[in-house]
């Protein structure tokens, strides 16, 4: 009954939200160059020291706590900011331990709303967000669901059951793909849920070779790459590829691709592990299926603890965040697409910087 | 995973230690019962001599403890200088002691002469130790001055010694009963009873039971702007303690003591206040039991023996009822066992020279009995400690020196054994009085000791690292002491001032290895500590029946992280280490009435190495007052009524960031003895 109502209402909601000028993602047009970057630093779990910093190119200036600067009445962003996305004219920051999504005006950083993801024992601990089709989808580790944020009312309008402890998501066509990590179990999960965004229901669970999947991203051909941790002991990190037209595993990338994280931009996949010692990232062309470079950085620049990797879609610049010792300010280094350092800056006050968003 | 030669040396050492232990026991028993002296058993409390001690020593006696607004041992030790107590707030919150910035694992906590140990985490929660049955709290930097102590006393950078009441062999009044009840804010209820019965003038028995509960729901200012006053959640605690002591004195020079201790508690773990979402449902249950016995035998005024044996078992049950796995919860059930045997023998060669040997053997094991782990390694550890000590007692000069040999061997069921430890650790302490006419004394001590990696450091799932080496702490101390021996107003006041330089190397730190879920322990840290401890004890002469006692302490600490020259944290103050801290205590007694005023102060400090405004934890001061009234009823009934107001100015503060401390709170109680 309820589901029918939602089905009936859904087109109306979509149309309604489509009418709202604010909340539709611009259809991939020509991107203008970035004027600055937002940096989300996770902080330490339980320490309430997540920071949203802002770095402008001209003049060169880094504001360590841009959130509080723009919102003096707010105490702080919250605890353990795990992800941030732009969608429409808004920025959605996923606060894992505060269990909420903080919504800001994307261009000014002005606070709009905190969307609570459960309270008390019902705390959901959201992880990742993805904007698509007028909605923002958010995975939560503690309730094994993808919650749907209505981008006009900024409320949770529904949720979709998926597998255990879902993490990263990707969209191809009408389908949402969710990496089910099962990372809280002794034996982690190894599935990807396929959700039909028309019905908001899981239509399939694809079993992949990768254990404890974390990230899933698609290229322009509709191939989905999934990376996961393995089980930390006998099974190493690895990457699986899913064909989105058949929703089956196309290939397992094998031992040479022992990476728990990945980012795909302009069909180039950057595989990485967020720990130091073994270089930064492997660059792989997902169309020609060939390795571009085994080590992304080509000028010898050292990153102590590469933690997050983000790509400026407009010019291919790669921003690698350095968590250093995880207890003091980290840094962000910008490389051109050939792996040569362009500039870097310290994320003053920002411990464990992870996500970088490009302001245009 | 060890070569044949180490095995051989280990066995040899084990044999030697055992032989010495057996010889000492045999020689002792051979002489027992020979020289039964008339049964006049003298029992007296030994007070530490703060000024003539070569190592800094601070002591609180029963009377002082009773006027310090203190509930647990953790509250009392905050009045010592050189001490930082990490207090996570509330009656149930974790409270650990760090001596001169060396870290909690470097302080040994001794109960009636035998160390309390935790092979798993290495830290003793002083909040779990009640002051109800404690007569003396003594803190030694370095080690206790006595020669007749177990070898373990030498194995820490500092020792906190707790003493329960010493046996009273009083046959005239065989039964002694003490009952007390305390109640206070945040649902605190705390009754206790003590029964003492002497079967005869040789045999002392004491049974003590205490129960405590508190809902811990104290109000604090919400961290979120406009959040108002909120209450701390999941901070309740319910604890029961049972203690039985028996002592049998053959005579003045030969006595055996036995202690059995049982503690169980159930508490909420409130965790830090998570911004915008303060919920916590985690619970911890503990069960600790130990039984220890000591036999002290003086063969002559020169030749003394002390044997100790102990068995301890600890159980801890951690529950996270909201864990997002298939079972919907996470449980950790840990069981620890310890078997301990110690022998110490001291011999006074002359009035000037004394020698001592002590040998300890202990065996620890940790097992886990929940279904939430695969292949738990069930680590087992054997420790052999052998110590030789010498003491020179001249007119103006006291010198104590010791050499400790430590041998650690671990064995695990899965994975790799931790590294063996085979180390010599020296210590030397000197007290010198330049002029016989002046009570000014100078003192120096040097000690180089390590703390072994704990089972958690070595074997914790994913995080543990079995190739860890011990963490070394080197201490240099120079101080002056001054005791007023006058008859005037300032009679028996004591001033001590110590400056010290400590270094910690191979400090065991958690370092990220692969991701946030996969940290590992590494010997990476280096710390350089410069500090100053000053203490003043002031006992002016009584006038108009008014007795005043006062203590002042001040601590300066510069504790710098010197681990990595290229790090942003290089030469930054260690987190949670204030440069300045201090305490003050004044009590005034007149006839039956007593009043006390207590102050604790801490300068600002940072929660992380980065000295940024948002990492700042503000300076704080708390002021407590109490009042006590003694009265008698009937023939033998002695009563004490007391009331405390803690944090009278309702100071809102934190010791650990996002762990708010209670504001103003009250306690009152009645103690009756007959």
PDB file of N, CA and C in Angstrom, chain A residues 12 25 33 37 47 49 62 101 103 114 124 131 160-161 213 217 222-223 232 302 315 319 325:
ATOM      1  N   UNK A  12       5.755  12.426  -9.500  1.00  0.00           N
ATOM      2  CA  UNK A  12       5.386  13.780  -9.106  1.00  0.00           C
ATOM      3  C   UNK A  12       6.541  14.463  -8.387  1.00  0.00           C
ATOM      4  N   UNK A  25      21.261  18.353 -10.801  1.00  0.00           N
ATOM      5  CA  UNK A  25      22.668  18.388 -11.159  1.00  0.00           C
ATOM      6  C   UNK A  25      22.759  18.894 -12.583  1.00  0.00           C
ATOM      7  N   UNK A  33      36.854  26.094 -15.139  1.00  0.00           N
ATOM      8  CA  UNK A  33      37.965  25.759 -14.246  1.00  0.00           C
ATOM      9  C   UNK A  33      37.598  26.034 -12.788  1.00  0.00           C
ATOM     10  N   UNK A  37      39.216  24.837  -3.839  1.00  0.00           N
ATOM     11  CA  UNK A  37      38.769  23.490  -3.455  1.00  0.00           C
ATOM     12  C   UNK A  37      38.349  23.468  -1.990  1.00  0.00           C
ATOM     13  N   UNK A  47      36.375  12.692  18.589  1.00  0.00           N
ATOM     14  CA  UNK A  47      37.016  13.943  18.984  1.00  0.00           C
ATOM     15  C   UNK A  47      36.277  15.165  18.447  1.00  0.00           C
ATOM     16  N   UNK A  49      36.327  16.712  15.730  1.00  0.00           N
ATOM     17  CA  UNK A  49      37.176  17.721  15.081  1.00  0.00           C
ATOM     18  C   UNK A  49      37.212  17.598  13.559  1.00  0.00           C
ATOM     19  N   UNK A  62      44.336  29.426   2.506  1.00  0.00           N
ATOM     20  CA  UNK A  62      43.625  28.269   3.041  1.00  0.00           C
ATOM     21  C   UNK A  62      42.945  28.650   4.343  1.00  0.00           C
ATOM     22  N   UNK A 101      23.721  14.120   8.092  1.00  0.00           N
ATOM     23  CA  UNK A 101      24.238  14.729   6.876  1.00  0.00           C
ATOM     24  C   UNK A 101      24.045  16.237   7.026  1.00  0.00           C
ATOM     25  N   UNK A 103      23.952  19.835   5.438  1.00  0.00           N
ATOM     26  CA  UNK A 103      23.715  20.408   4.113  1.00  0.00           C
ATOM     27  C   UNK A 103      24.104  21.885   4.127  1.00  0.00           C
ATOM     28  N   UNK A 114      20.896  20.202   9.265  1.00  0.00           N
ATOM     29  CA  UNK A 114      21.463  18.927   9.680  1.00  0.00           C
ATOM     30  C   UNK A 114      20.360  17.888   9.548  1.00  0.00           C
ATOM     31  N   UNK A 124      22.487   5.493  12.708  1.00  0.00           N
ATOM     32  CA  UNK A 124      22.757   4.770  11.465  1.00  0.00           C
ATOM     33  C   UNK A 124      24.209   4.855  10.991  1.00  0.00           C
ATOM     34  N   UNK A 131      24.613  11.866  -5.448  1.00  0.00           N
ATOM     35  CA  UNK A 131      23.437  12.561  -5.956  1.00  0.00           C
ATOM     36  C   UNK A 131      23.065  12.027  -7.325  1.00  0.00           C
ATOM     37  N   UNK A 160      16.243   2.072   1.220  1.00  0.00           N
ATOM     38  CA  UNK A 160      16.287   0.844   0.421  1.00  0.00           C
ATOM     39  C   UNK A 160      17.148  -0.161   1.170  1.00  0.00           C
ATOM     40  N   UNK A 161      16.652  -1.345   1.375  1.00  0.00           N
ATOM     41  CA  UNK A 161      17.446  -2.385   2.036  1.00  0.00           C
ATOM     42  C   UNK A 161      18.530  -2.896   1.104  1.00  0.00           C
ATOM     43  N   UNK A 213      34.163  -5.025   0.038  1.00  0.00           N
ATOM     44  CA  UNK A 213      34.245  -3.949  -0.952  1.00  0.00           C
ATOM     45  C   UNK A 213      33.988  -2.572  -0.335  1.00  0.00           C
ATOM     46  N   UNK A 217      33.034   2.518  -8.767  1.00  0.00           N
ATOM     47  CA  UNK A 217      32.889   3.647  -9.694  1.00  0.00           C
ATOM     48  C   UNK A 217      32.771   3.114 -11.115  1.00  0.00           C
ATOM     49  N   UNK A 222      30.182   2.067 -18.993  1.00  0.00           N
ATOM     50  CA  UNK A 222      29.278   1.365 -18.091  1.00  0.00           C
ATOM     51  C   UNK A 222      29.923   0.196 -17.367  1.00  0.00           C
ATOM     52  N   UNK A 223      31.237   0.132 -17.370  1.00  0.00           N
ATOM     53  CA  UNK A 223      31.928  -0.885 -16.564  1.00  0.00           C
ATOM     54  C   UNK A 223      32.101  -0.347 -15.151  1.00  0.00           C
ATOM     55  N   UNK A 232      42.082  -8.794   5.597  1.00  0.00           N
ATOM     56  CA  UNK A 232      43.222  -8.302   6.386  1.00  0.00           C
ATOM     57  C   UNK A 232      44.231  -9.395   6.749  1.00  0.00           C
ATOM     58  N   UNK A 302      57.064  12.913  -2.329  1.00  0.00           N
ATOM     59  CA  UNK A 302      56.718  11.873  -1.353  1.00  0.00           C
ATOM     60  C   UNK A 302      55.473  12.285  -0.562  1.00  0.00           C
ATOM     61  N   UNK A 315      40.417  19.492 -15.674  1.00  0.00           N
ATOM     62  CA  UNK A 315      41.767  19.506 -16.244  1.00  0.00           C
ATOM     63  C   UNK A 315      42.577  18.258 -15.936  1.00  0.00           C
ATOM     64  N   UNK A 319      44.425  15.457  -6.874  1.00  0.00           N
ATOM     65  CA  UNK A 319      44.707  15.967  -5.531  1.00  0.00           C
ATOM     66  C   UNK A 319      44.841  14.781  -4.591  1.00  0.00           C
ATOM     67  N   UNK A 325      50.416  11.708  10.280  1.00  0.00           N
ATOM     68  CA  UNK A 325      50.377  10.822  11.453  1.00  0.00           C
ATOM     69  C   UNK A 325      48.966  10.643  12.015  1.00  0.00           C
TER      70      UNK A 325
END
